[in-house]
JSON list of C-alpha atoms in Angstrom, two decimals:
[
{"chain": "V", "resi": 17, "resn": "UNK", "atom": "CA", "xyz": [6.45, -10.75, -29.46]},
{"chain": "V", "resi": 18, "resn": "UNK", "atom": "CA", "xyz": [5.72, -8.48, -32.47]},
{"chain": "V", "resi": 19, "resn": "UNK", "atom": "CA", "xyz": [6.34, -4.71, -32.24]},
{"chain": "V", "resi": 20, "resn": "UNK", "atom": "CA", "xyz": [2.55, -3.98, -32.13]},
{"chain": "V", "resi": 21, "resn": "UNK", "atom": "CA", "xyz": [2.05, -6.44, -29.25]},
{"chain": "V", "resi": 22, "resn": "UNK", "atom": "CA", "xyz": [4.92, -4.70, -27.34]},
{"chain": "V", "resi": 23, "resn": "UNK", "atom": "CA", "xyz": [3.48, -1.36, -27.93]},
{"chain": "V", "resi": 24, "resn": "UNK", "atom": "CA", "xyz": [0.11, -2.49, -26.50]},
{"chain": "V", "resi": 25, "resn": "UNK", "atom": "CA", "xyz": [1.71, -3.94, -23.40]},
{"chain": "V", "resi": 26, "resn": "UNK", "atom": "CA", "xyz": [3.50, -0.59, -22.94]},
{"chain": "V", "resi": 27, "resn": "UNK", "atom": "CA", "xyz": [0.27, 1.37, -23.34]},
{"chain": "V", "resi": 28, "resn": "UNK", "atom": "CA", "xyz": [-1.44, -0.91, -20.72]},
{"chain": "V", "resi": 29, "resn": "UNK", "atom": "CA", "xyz": [1.43, -0.30, -18.46]},
{"chain": "V", "resi": 30, "resn": "UNK", "atom": "CA", "xyz": [1.48, 3.48, -18.98]},
{"chain": "V", "resi": 31, "resn": "UNK", "atom": "CA", "xyz": [-2.15, 3.43, -18.16]},
{"chain": "V", "resi": 32, "resn": "UNK", "atom": "CA", "xyz": [-1.66, 1.65, -14.77]},
{"chain": "V", "resi": 33, "resn": "UNK", "atom": "CA", "xyz": [1.27, 3.70, -13.73]},
{"chain": "V", "resi": 34, "resn": "UNK", "atom": "CA", "xyz": [-0.83, 6.71, -14.42]},
{"chain": "V", "resi": 35, "resn": "UNK", "atom": "CA", "xyz": [-3.81, 5.37, -12.69]},
{"chain": "V", "resi": 36, "resn": "UNK", "atom": "CA", "xyz": [-2.04, 4.32, -9.36]},
{"chain": "V", "resi": 37, "resn": "UNK", "atom": "CA", "xyz": [0.17, 6.34, -7.02]},
{"chain": "V", "resi": 38, "resn": "UNK", "atom": "CA", "xyz": [1.47, 3.17, -5.66]},
{"chain": "V", "resi": 39, "resn": "UNK", "atom": "CA", "xyz": [3.13, 0.09, -7.02]},
{"chain": "V", "resi": 40, "resn": "UNK", "atom": "CA", "xyz": [5.53, -2.68, -6.00]},
{"chain": "V", "resi": 41, "resn": "UNK", "atom": "CA", "xyz": [8.22, -4.26, -8.12]},
{"chain": "V", "resi": 42, "resn": "UNK", "atom": "CA", "xyz": [8.51, -7.96, -6.94]},
{"chain": "V", "resi": 43, "resn": "UNK", "atom": "CA", "xyz": [10.69, -10.87, -8.04]},
{"chain": "V", "resi": 44, "resn": "UNK", "atom": "CA", "xyz": [8.65, -13.79, -8.60]},
{"chain": "V", "resi": 45, "resn": "UNK", "atom": "CA", "xyz": [11.56, -16.09, -9.98]},
{"chain": "V", "resi": 46, "resn": "UNK", "atom": "CA", "xyz": [11.42, -19.64, -8.70]},
{"chain": "V", "resi": 47, "resn": "UNK", "atom": "CA", "xyz": [7.78, -19.65, -7.55]},
{"chain": "V", "resi": 48, "resn": "UNK", "atom": "CA", "xyz": [5.80, -22.57, -8.85]},
{"chain": "V", "resi": 49, "resn": "UNK", "atom": "CA", "xyz": [2.65, -22.09, -10.91]},
{"chain": "V", "resi": 50, "resn": "UNK", "atom": "CA", "xyz": [0.46, -22.93, -8.03]},
{"chain": "V", "resi": 51, "resn": "UNK", "atom": "CA", "xyz": [2.30, -20.28, -5.78]},
{"chain": "V", "resi": 52, "resn": "UNK", "atom": "CA", "xyz": [1.88, -17.63, -8.40]},
{"chain": "V", "resi": 53, "resn": "UNK", "atom": "CA", "xyz": [-1.89, -18.70, -8.58]},
{"chain": "V", "resi": 54, "resn": "UNK", "atom": "CA", "xyz": [-2.20, -18.26, -4.80]},
{"chain": "V", "resi": 55, "resn": "UNK", "atom": "CA", "xyz": [-0.49, -14.85, -4.88]},
{"chain": "V", "resi": 56, "resn": "UNK", "atom": "CA", "xyz": [-2.80, -13.73, -7.73]},
{"chain": "V", "resi": 57, "resn": "UNK", "atom": "CA", "xyz": [-5.73, -14.93, -5.64]},
{"chain": "V", "resi": 58, "resn": "UNK", "atom": "CA", "xyz": [-4.60, -13.12, -2.62]},
{"chain": "V", "resi": 59, "resn": "UNK", "atom": "CA", "xyz": [-4.03, -9.90, -4.46]},
{"chain": "V", "resi": 60, "resn": "UNK", "atom": "CA", "xyz": [-7.43, -10.05, -6.26]},
{"chain": "V", "resi": 61, "resn": "UNK", "atom": "CA", "xyz": [-9.11, -10.53, -2.92]},
{"chain": "V", "resi": 62, "resn": "UNK", "atom": "CA", "xyz": [-7.46, -7.44, -1.64]},
{"chain": "V", "resi": 63, "resn": "UNK", "atom": "CA", "xyz": [-8.14, -5.25, -4.65]},
{"chain": "V", "resi": 64, "resn": "UNK", "atom": "CA", "xyz": [-4.37, -5.25, -5.75]},
{"chain": "V", "resi": 65, "resn": "UNK", "atom": "CA", "xyz": [-3.72, -5.63, -9.51]},
{"chain": "V", "resi": 66, "resn": "UNK", "atom": "CA", "xyz": [-0.75, -7.80, -10.40]},
{"chain": "V", "resi": 67, "resn": "UNK", "atom": "CA", "xyz": [0.78, -7.67, -13.77]},
{"chain": "V", "resi": 68, "resn": "UNK", "atom": "CA", "xyz": [3.86, -9.57, -15.17]},
{"chain": "V", "resi": 69, "resn": "UNK", "atom": "CA", "xyz": [5.87, -8.03, -17.99]},
{"chain": "V", "resi": 70, "resn": "UNK", "atom": "CA", "xyz": [9.19, -7.86, -19.48]},
{"chain": "V", "resi": 71, "resn": "UNK", "atom": "CA", "xyz": [11.63, -5.40, -17.76]},
{"chain": "V", "resi": 72, "resn": "UNK", "atom": "CA", "xyz": [12.38, -3.63, -20.83]},
{"chain": "V", "resi": 73, "resn": "UNK", "atom": "CA", "xyz": [8.75, -2.81, -21.63]},
{"chain": "V", "resi": 74, "resn": "UNK", "atom": "CA", "xyz": [8.14, -1.77, -18.07]},
{"chain": "V", "resi": 75, "resn": "UNK", "atom": "CA", "xyz": [11.31, 0.61, -18.21]},
{"chain": "V", "resi": 76, "resn": "UNK", "atom": "CA", "xyz": [9.89, 1.91, -21.51]},
{"chain": "V", "resi": 77, "resn": "UNK", "atom": "CA", "xyz": [6.48, 2.61, -20.02]},
{"chain": "V", "resi": 78, "resn": "UNK", "atom": "CA", "xyz": [7.97, 4.38, -17.05]},
{"chain": "V", "resi": 79, "resn": "UNK", "atom": "CA", "xyz": [10.34, 6.46, -19.21]},
{"chain": "V", "resi": 80, "resn": "UNK", "atom": "CA", "xyz": [7.61, 7.53, -21.41]},
{"chain": "V", "resi": 81, "resn": "UNK", "atom": "CA", "xyz": [5.51, 8.90, -18.46]},
{"chain": "V", "resi": 82, "resn": "UNK", "atom": "CA", "xyz": [8.31, 10.55, -16.65]},
{"chain": "V", "resi": 83, "resn": "UNK", "atom": "CA", "xyz": [12.02, 9.46, -16.87]},
{"chain": "V", "resi": 84, "resn": "UNK", "atom": "CA", "xyz": [13.32, 11.15, -13.91]},
{"chain": "V", "resi": 85, "resn": "UNK", "atom": "CA", "xyz": [10.34, 10.52, -11.47]},
{"chain": "V", "resi": 86, "resn": "UNK", "atom": "CA", "xyz": [10.75, 6.78, -11.72]},
{"chain": "V", "resi": 87, "resn": "UNK", "atom": "CA", "xyz": [14.81, 6.60, -12.25]},
{"chain": "V", "resi": 88, "resn": "UNK", "atom": "CA", "xyz": [15.10, 4.85, -8.67]},
{"chain": "V", "resi": 89, "resn": "UNK", "atom": "CA", "xyz": [12.98, 1.90, -9.90]},
{"chain": "V", "resi": 90, "resn": "UNK", "atom": "CA", "xyz": [15.02, 1.16, -13.07]},
{"chain": "V", "resi": 91, "resn": "UNK", "atom": "CA", "xyz": [17.78, -0.58, -10.99]},
{"chain": "V", "resi": 92, "resn": "UNK", "atom": "CA", "xyz": [15.29, -3.13, -9.75]},
{"chain": "V", "resi": 93, "resn": "UNK", "atom": "CA", "xyz": [14.18, -4.23, -13.35]},
{"chain": "V", "resi": 94, "resn": "UNK", "atom": "CA", "xyz": [15.86, -7.49, -13.56]},
{"chain": "V", "resi": 95, "resn": "UNK", "atom": "CA", "xyz": [15.04, -11.29, -13.41]},
{"chain": "V", "resi": 96, "resn": "UNK", "atom": "CA", "xyz": [11.31, -12.10, -13.39]},
{"chain": "V", "resi": 97, "resn": "UNK", "atom": "CA", "xyz": [9.28, -9.00, -12.49]},
{"chain": "V", "resi": 98, "resn": "UNK", "atom": "CA", "xyz": [5.79, -8.85, -11.22]},
{"chain": "V", "resi": 99, "resn": "UNK", "atom": "CA", "xyz": [4.09, -5.51, -10.72]},
{"chain": "V", "resi": 100, "resn": "UNK", "atom": "CA", "xyz": [1.50, -4.91, -7.96]},
{"chain": "V", "resi": 101, "resn": "UNK", "atom": "CA", "xyz": [-0.82, -1.87, -8.31]},
{"chain": "V", "resi": 102, "resn": "UNK", "atom": "CA", "xyz": [-2.78, -0.53, -5.45]},
{"chain": "V", "resi": 103, "resn": "UNK", "atom": "CA", "xyz": [-4.82, 2.53, -3.98]},
{"chain": "V", "resi": 104, "resn": "UNK", "atom": "CA", "xyz": [-3.83, 1.56, -0.61]},
{"chain": "V", "resi": 105, "resn": "UNK", "atom": "CA", "xyz": [0.01, 1.64, -0.28]},
{"chain": "V", "resi": 106, "resn": "UNK", "atom": "CA", "xyz": [0.22, -0.77, 2.56]},
{"chain": "V", "resi": 107, "resn": "UNK", "atom": "CA", "xyz": [-1.80, -3.69, 0.99]},
{"chain": "V", "resi": 108, "resn": "UNK", "atom": "CA", "xyz": [0.78, -5.19, -1.38]},
{"chain": "V", "resi": 109, "resn": "UNK", "atom": "CA", "xyz": [3.36, -5.19, 1.36]},
{"chain": "V", "resi": 110, "resn": "UNK", "atom": "CA", "xyz": [1.00, -7.13, 3.54]},
{"chain": "V", "resi": 111, "resn": "UNK", "atom": "CA", "xyz": [0.12, -9.68, 0.83]},
{"chain": "V", "resi": 112, "resn": "UNK", "atom": "CA", "xyz": [3.85, -10.24, 0.32]},
{"chain": "V", "resi": 113, "resn": "UNK", "atom": "CA", "xyz": [4.64, -10.64, 3.96]},
{"chain": "V", "resi": 114, "resn": "UNK", "atom": "CA", "xyz": [1.66, -12.96, 4.54]},
{"chain": "V", "resi": 115, "resn": "UNK", "atom": "CA", "xyz": [2.48, -14.91, 1.52]},
{"chain": "V", "resi": 116, "resn": "UNK", "atom": "CA", "xyz": [6.06, -15.52, 2.79]},
{"chain": "V", "resi": 117, "resn": "UNK", "atom": "CA", "xyz": [4.85, -16.51, 6.25]},
{"chain": "V", "resi": 118, "resn": "UNK", "atom": "CA", "xyz": [2.35, -19.00, 4.89]},
{"chain": "V", "resi": 119, "resn": "UNK", "atom": "CA", "xyz": [5.06, -20.56, 2.51]},
{"chain": "V", "resi": 120, "resn": "UNK", "atom": "CA", "xyz": [7.90, -20.32, 4.96]},
{"chain": "V", "resi": 121, "resn": "UNK", "atom": "CA", "xyz": [10.12, -18.69, 2.27]},
{"chain": "V", "resi": 122, "resn": "UNK", "atom": "CA", "xyz": [11.72, -15.53, 1.02]},
{"chain": "V", "resi": 123, "resn": "UNK", "atom": "CA", "xyz": [9.92, -15.19, -2.21]},
{"chain": "V", "resi": 124, "resn": "UNK", "atom": "CA", "xyz": [8.29, -13.16, -3.59]},
{"chain": "V", "resi": 125, "resn": "UNK", "atom": "CA", "xyz": [11.07, -10.62, -3.18]},
{"chain": "V", "resi": 126, "resn": "UNK", "atom": "CA", "xyz": [10.45, -6.97, -2.88]},
{"chain": "V", "resi": 127, "resn": "UNK", "atom": "CA", "xyz": [12.74, -5.41, -5.37]},
{"chain": "V", "resi": 128, "resn": "UNK", "atom": "CA", "xyz": [11.37, -1.80, -5.05]},
{"chain": "V", "resi": 129, "resn": "UNK", "atom": "CA", "xyz": [8.14, 0.08, -4.11]},
{"chain": "V", "resi": 130, "resn": "UNK", "atom": "CA", "xyz": [7.03, 3.49, -5.52]},
{"chain": "V", "resi": 131, "resn": "UNK", "atom": "CA", "xyz": [4.62, 4.97, -2.93]},
{"chain": "V", "resi": 132, "resn": "UNK", "atom": "CA", "xyz": [3.22, 8.50, -3.41]},
{"chain": "V", "resi": 133, "resn": "UNK", "atom": "CA", "xyz": [6.57, 9.86, -5.12]},
{"chain": "V", "resi": 134, "resn": "UNK", "atom": "CA", "xyz": [8.81, 7.95, -2.71]},
{"chain": "V", "resi": 135, "resn": "UNK", "atom": "CA", "xyz": [10.87, 5.05, -3.78]},
{"chain": "V", "resi": 136, "resn": "UNK", "atom": "CA", "xyz": [11.68, 2.16, -1.41]},
{"chain": "V", "resi": 137, "resn": "UNK", "atom": "CA", "xyz": [14.62, -0.03, -3.05]},
{"chain": "V", "resi": 138, "resn": "UNK", "atom": "CA", "xyz": [15.35, -3.51, -1.54]},
{"chain": "V", "resi": 139, "resn": "UNK", "atom": "CA", "xyz": [13.61, -6.24, 0.27]},
{"chain": "V", "resi": 140, "resn": "UNK", "atom": "CA", "xyz": [14.79, -4.97, 3.69]},
{"chain": "V", "resi": 141, "resn": "UNK", "atom": "CA", "xyz": [12.04, -2.18, 3.35]},
{"chain": "V", "resi": 142, "resn": "UNK", "atom": "CA", "xyz": [9.16, -4.72, 3.33]},
{"chain": "V", "resi": 143, "resn": "UNK", "atom": "CA", "xyz": [8.72, -4.65, 7.05]},
{"chain": "V", "resi": 144, "resn": "UNK", "atom": "CA", "xyz": [8.62, -0.98, 7.12]},
{"chain": "V", "resi": 145, "resn": "UNK", "atom": "CA", "xyz": [6.09, -0.84, 4.37]},
{"chain": "V", "resi": 146, "resn": "UNK", "atom": "CA", "xyz": [3.81, -3.18, 6.32]},
{"chain": "V", "resi": 147, "resn": "UNK", "atom": "CA", "xyz": [3.66, -0.66, 9.10]},
{"chain": "V", "resi": 148, "resn": "UNK", "atom": "CA", "xyz": [2.99, 2.62, 7.21]},
{"chain": "V", "resi": 149, "resn": "UNK", "atom": "CA", "xyz": [-0.28, 4.19, 7.92]},
{"chain": "V", "resi": 150, "resn": "UNK", "atom": "CA", "xyz": [-2.78, 4.80, 5.25]},
{"chain": "V", "resi": 151, "resn": "UNK", "atom": "CA", "xyz": [-4.57, 8.02, 4.78]},
{"chain": "V", "resi": 152, "resn": "UNK", "atom": "CA", "xyz": [-7.67, 6.88, 6.40]},
{"chain": "V", "resi": 153, "resn": "UNK", "atom": "CA", "xyz": [-5.71, 5.53, 9.39]},
{"chain": "V", "resi": 154, "resn": "UNK", "atom": "CA", "xyz": [-4.12, 8.97, 9.86]},
{"chain": "V", "resi": 155, "resn": "UNK", "atom": "CA", "xyz": [-7.22, 10.75, 9.52]},
{"chain": "V", "resi": 156, "resn": "UNK", "atom": "CA", "xyz": [-8.77, 8.51, 12.21]},
{"chain": "V", "resi": 157, "resn": "UNK", "atom": "CA", "xyz": [-5.83, 9.24, 14.50]},
{"chain": "V", "resi": 158, "resn": "UNK", "atom": "CA", "xyz": [-6.12, 13.14, 13.97]},
{"chain": "V", "resi": 159, "resn": "UNK", "atom": "CA", "xyz": [-9.98, 12.94, 14.51]},
{"chain": "V", "resi": 160, "resn": "UNK", "atom": "CA", "xyz": [-9.20, 10.88, 17.82]},
{"chain": "V", "resi": 161, "resn": "UNK", "atom": "CA", "xyz": [-6.83, 13.36, 19.05]},
{"chain": "V", "resi": 162, "resn": "UNK", "atom": "CA", "xyz": [-9.04, 16.19, 18.34]},
{"chain": "V", "resi": 163, "resn": "UNK", "atom": "CA", "xyz": [-12.05, 14.44, 20.04]},
{"chain": "V", "resi": 164, "resn": "UNK", "atom": "CA", "xyz": [-10.04, 13.70, 23.31]},
{"chain": "V", "resi": 165, "resn": "UNK", "atom": "CA", "xyz": [-9.77, 17.33, 24.60]},
{"chain": "V", "resi": 166, "resn": "UNK", "atom": "CA", "xyz": [-13.42, 17.85, 24.01]},
{"chain": "V", "resi": 167, "resn": "UNK", "atom": "CA", "xyz": [-14.42, 14.62, 25.69]},
{"chain": "V", "resi": 168, "resn": "UNK", "atom": "CA", "xyz": [-12.53, 15.62, 28.58]},
{"chain": "V", "resi": 169, "resn": "UNK", "atom": "CA", "xyz": [-14.17, 19.00, 28.88]},
{"chain": "V", "resi": 170, "resn": "UNK", "atom": "CA", "xyz": [-17.67, 17.45, 28.57]},
{"chain": "V", "resi": 171, "resn": "UNK", "atom": "CA", "xyz": [-16.97, 15.01, 31.17]},
{"chain": "V", "resi": 172, "resn": "UNK", "atom": "CA", "xyz": [-15.69, 17.51, 33.50]},
{"chain": "V", "resi": 173, "resn": "UNK", "atom": "CA", "xyz": [-18.71, 19.71, 32.83]},
{"chain": "V", "resi": 174, "resn": "UNK", "atom": "CA", "xyz": [-21.08, 16.71, 33.48]},
{"chain": "V", "resi": 175, "resn": "UNK", "atom": "CA", "xyz": [-19.27, 15.83, 36.57]},
{"chain": "V", "resi": 176, "resn": "UNK", "atom": "CA", "xyz": [-19.63, 19.30, 37.93]},
{"chain": "V", "resi": 177, "resn": "UNK", "atom": "CA", "xyz": [-23.33, 19.39, 37.01]},
{"chain": "V", "resi": 178, "resn": "UNK", "atom": "CA", "xyz": [-23.77, 16.25, 38.81]},
{"chain": "V", "resi": 179, "resn": "UNK", "atom": "CA", "xyz": [-22.10, 17.47, 41.95]},
{"chain": "V", "resi": 180, "resn": "UNK", "atom": "CA", "xyz": [-24.20, 20.55, 41.86]},
{"chain": "V", "resi": 181, "resn": "UNK", "atom": "CA", "xyz": [-27.38, 18.46, 41.56]},
{"chain": "V", "resi": 182, "resn": "UNK", "atom": "CA", "xyz": [-26.14, 16.20, 44.41]},
{"chain": "V", "resi": 183, "resn": "UNK", "atom": "CA", "xyz": [-25.41, 19.27, 46.58]},
{"chain": "V", "resi": 184, "resn": "UNK", "atom": "CA", "xyz": [-28.92, 20.85, 45.71]},
{"chain": "V", "resi": 185, "resn": "UNK", "atom": "CA", "xyz": [-30.75, 17.76, 46.85]},
{"chain": "V", "resi": 186, "resn": "UNK", "atom": "CA", "xyz": [-28.64, 17.29, 49.81]},
{"chain": "V", "resi": 187, "resn": "UNK", "atom": "CA", "xyz": [-29.22, 20.80, 51.22]},
{"chain": "V", "resi": 188, "resn": "UNK", "atom": "CA", "xyz": [-33.03, 20.46, 51.79]},
{"chain": "V", "resi": 189, "resn": "UNK", "atom": "CA", "xyz": [-32.76, 17.04, 53.34]},
{"chain": "V", "resi": 190, "resn": "UNK", "atom": "CA", "xyz": [-30.27, 18.65, 56.04]},
{"chain": "V", "resi": 191, "resn": "UNK", "atom": "CA", "xyz": [-32.72, 21.51, 56.96]}
]
């Protein structure tokens, strides 16, 4: 690879790291070509971008953006590395977990995840990452919680109004 080609890859990676707040660093070593193709297809279907690059180029791209911000990711840059970029922080974790379940294996292994400024290092974080809530899920829960008291008040008012209506119709009949 020439120096110009390396610089081009670094620029592409810098653009991706700047574009996405979430990315996963995975180990795809020992996966067959068919498995890699299947993983890429799963990523494409879920709007997750997958890029494979040399660890030194990934590190240079991260360092050129903000060396301290990404310092926790550097230790995970070894072996074969595939990067997964997504707007949804949960989606790559779901893809990795689903792929493992389908293939009855432990690969691809999660090396690290960078999610909204937080770094999750190690494969043992994968299960927790599959259970995090997205921004839209949290907004939905908050709206549901806010609507609940209002619905109770409306139900109580309607119930009270219905009782009054029943009482008003019952009184003339009694006379």
